[in-house]
CSV table of C-alpha atoms in Angstrom, one decimal:
chain,number,residue,atom,x,y,z
A,809,UNK,CA,-18.5,6.1,4.4
A,810,UNK,CA,-19.6,2.4,5.0
A,811,UNK,CA,-16.3,0.6,4.6
A,812,UNK,CA,-12.8,1.9,4.1
A,813,UNK,CA,-11.8,-1.2,2.3
A,814,UNK,CA,-14.7,-0.8,-0.2
A,815,UNK,CA,-14.9,3.1,-0.4
A,816,UNK,CA,-11.1,3.6,-0.5
A,817,UNK,CA,-8.8,0.6,-1.2
A,818,UNK,CA,-10.6,-1.8,-3.6
A,819,UNK,CA,-10.7,0.5,-6.7
A,820,UNK,CA,-6.8,1.0,-5.9
A,821,UNK,CA,-6.0,-2.8,-5.7
A,822,UNK,CA,-7.9,-3.5,-8.9
A,823,UNK,CA,-6.3,-0.4,-10.8
A,824,UNK,CA,-2.6,-1.7,-9.9
A,825,UNK,CA,-3.5,-5.5,-10.2
A,826,UNK,CA,-3.0,-6.1,-6.6
A,827,UNK,CA,-5.0,-9.5,-6.0
A,828,UNK,CA,-5.9,-11.5,-3.0
A,829,UNK,CA,-3.4,-14.4,-2.3
A,830,UNK,CA,-3.7,-17.6,-0.5
A,831,UNK,CA,0.0,-17.7,0.0
A,832,UNK,CA,1.3,-18.5,3.5
A,833,UNK,CA,2.3,-15.5,5.5
A,834,UNK,CA,3.4,-14.4,9.0
A,835,UNK,CA,1.2,-11.6,9.4
A,836,UNK,CA,-1.4,-13.4,11.7
A,837,UNK,CA,-4.8,-14.8,11.2
A,838,UNK,CA,-6.5,-11.5,10.7
A,839,UNK,CA,-6.5,-9.4,7.6
A,840,UNK,CA,-5.8,-10.3,4.0
A,841,UNK,CA,-2.7,-10.7,2.0
A,842,UNK,CA,-2.8,-9.5,-1.7
A,843,UNK,CA,0.2,-9.7,-4.0
A,844,UNK,CA,1.2,-8.3,-7.4
A,845,UNK,CA,3.6,-8.8,-10.2
A,846,UNK,CA,3.5,-6.8,-13.3
A,847,UNK,CA,5.5,-4.4,-15.4
A,848,UNK,CA,5.9,-2.0,-12.7
A,849,UNK,CA,7.3,-4.3,-10.0
A,850,UNK,CA,6.2,-7.1,-7.7
A,851,UNK,CA,5.5,-7.2,-3.8
A,852,UNK,CA,2.9,-7.9,-1.3
A,853,UNK,CA,0.3,-5.8,0.7
A,854,UNK,CA,-1.3,-7.2,3.8
A,855,UNK,CA,-4.3,-5.2,5.1
A,856,UNK,CA,-6.7,-5.3,8.1
A,857,UNK,CA,-9.6,-3.3,8.0
A,858,UNK,CA,-12.1,-2.3,10.9
A,859,UNK,CA,-15.2,-1.0,9.2
A,860,UNK,CA,-14.9,2.6,8.8
A,861,UNK,CA,-12.7,3.2,11.9
A,862,UNK,CA,-9.1,2.5,10.5
A,863,UNK,CA,-6.9,0.3,8.4
A,864,UNK,CA,-3.6,-1.2,9.3
A,865,UNK,CA,-1.3,-2.0,6.4
A,866,UNK,CA,2.1,-3.8,5.8
A,867,UNK,CA,3.7,-4.0,2.5
A,868,UNK,CA,6.7,-4.9,0.8
A,869,UNK,CA,7.0,-3.7,-2.8
A,870,UNK,CA,10.0,-3.7,-5.4
A,871,UNK,CA,9.6,-1.5,-8.4
A,872,UNK,CA,11.4,-2.2,-11.9
A,873,UNK,CA,10.5,1.2,-13.5
A,874,UNK,CA,9.4,4.8,-12.4
A,875,UNK,CA,5.9,5.4,-11.9
A,876,UNK,CA,3.7,7.3,-9.7
A,877,UNK,CA,1.5,5.4,-7.1
A,878,UNK,CA,-1.1,7.7,-5.8
A,879,UNK,CA,-4.1,6.7,-3.8
A,880,UNK,CA,-6.8,8.6,-1.5
A,881,UNK,CA,-5.9,8.5,2.0
A,882,UNK,CA,-8.3,10.9,3.7
A,883,UNK,CA,-10.8,10.7,6.2
A,884,UNK,CA,-9.1,7.9,8.2
A,885,UNK,CA,-5.9,7.5,10.3
A,886,UNK,CA,-3.1,6.3,8.0
A,887,UNK,CA,0.3,5.7,9.7
A,888,UNK,CA,3.4,4.8,7.3
A,889,UNK,CA,6.8,3.7,8.2
A,890,UNK,CA,9.4,3.2,5.5
A,891,UNK,CA,12.4,1.2,6.6
A,892,UNK,CA,14.1,1.1,3.3
A,893,UNK,CA,13.5,3.4,0.5
A,894,UNK,CA,16.2,2.3,-2.0
A,895,UNK,CA,15.3,3.4,-5.6
A,896,UNK,CA,12.9,5.9,-4.5
A,897,UNK,CA,13.5,9.6,-5.9
A,898,UNK,CA,13.1,11.9,-3.0
A,899,UNK,CA,13.3,15.8,-3.4
A,900,UNK,CA,16.6,17.0,-2.7
A,901,UNK,CA,17.0,17.9,1.0
A,902,UNK,CA,13.4,17.5,1.8
A,903,UNK,CA,12.4,15.4,4.9
A,904,UNK,CA,10.2,12.3,4.1
A,905,UNK,CA,6.8,13.7,4.1
A,906,UNK,CA,3.6,14.0,2.0
A,907,UNK,CA,4.8,14.7,-1.5
A,908,UNK,CA,8.6,14.3,-0.8
A,909,UNK,CA,8.8,10.8,-2.6
A,910,UNK,CA,7.7,9.7,-6.0
């Protein structure tokens, strides 16, 4: 793998219409901010990539309708923290884990 951004993320960003933004943000000087607004919802996705070693992501997304967002998250460390999941369907009684939300 040459680059996490090119090999894993770029196709997903194009598929979900998440585009680079010049909007002022508070994420710091490194990384890139992308935004989207379409029939599924709206939001922003900030990411910082270090070659093929790791990716750091922060995102704020609001969805207007049900849909499944899937992406390949293998071959590198991926840490996620959900501080609010209103409107997200979670399997009843399941802890928040892989496959528990859709």
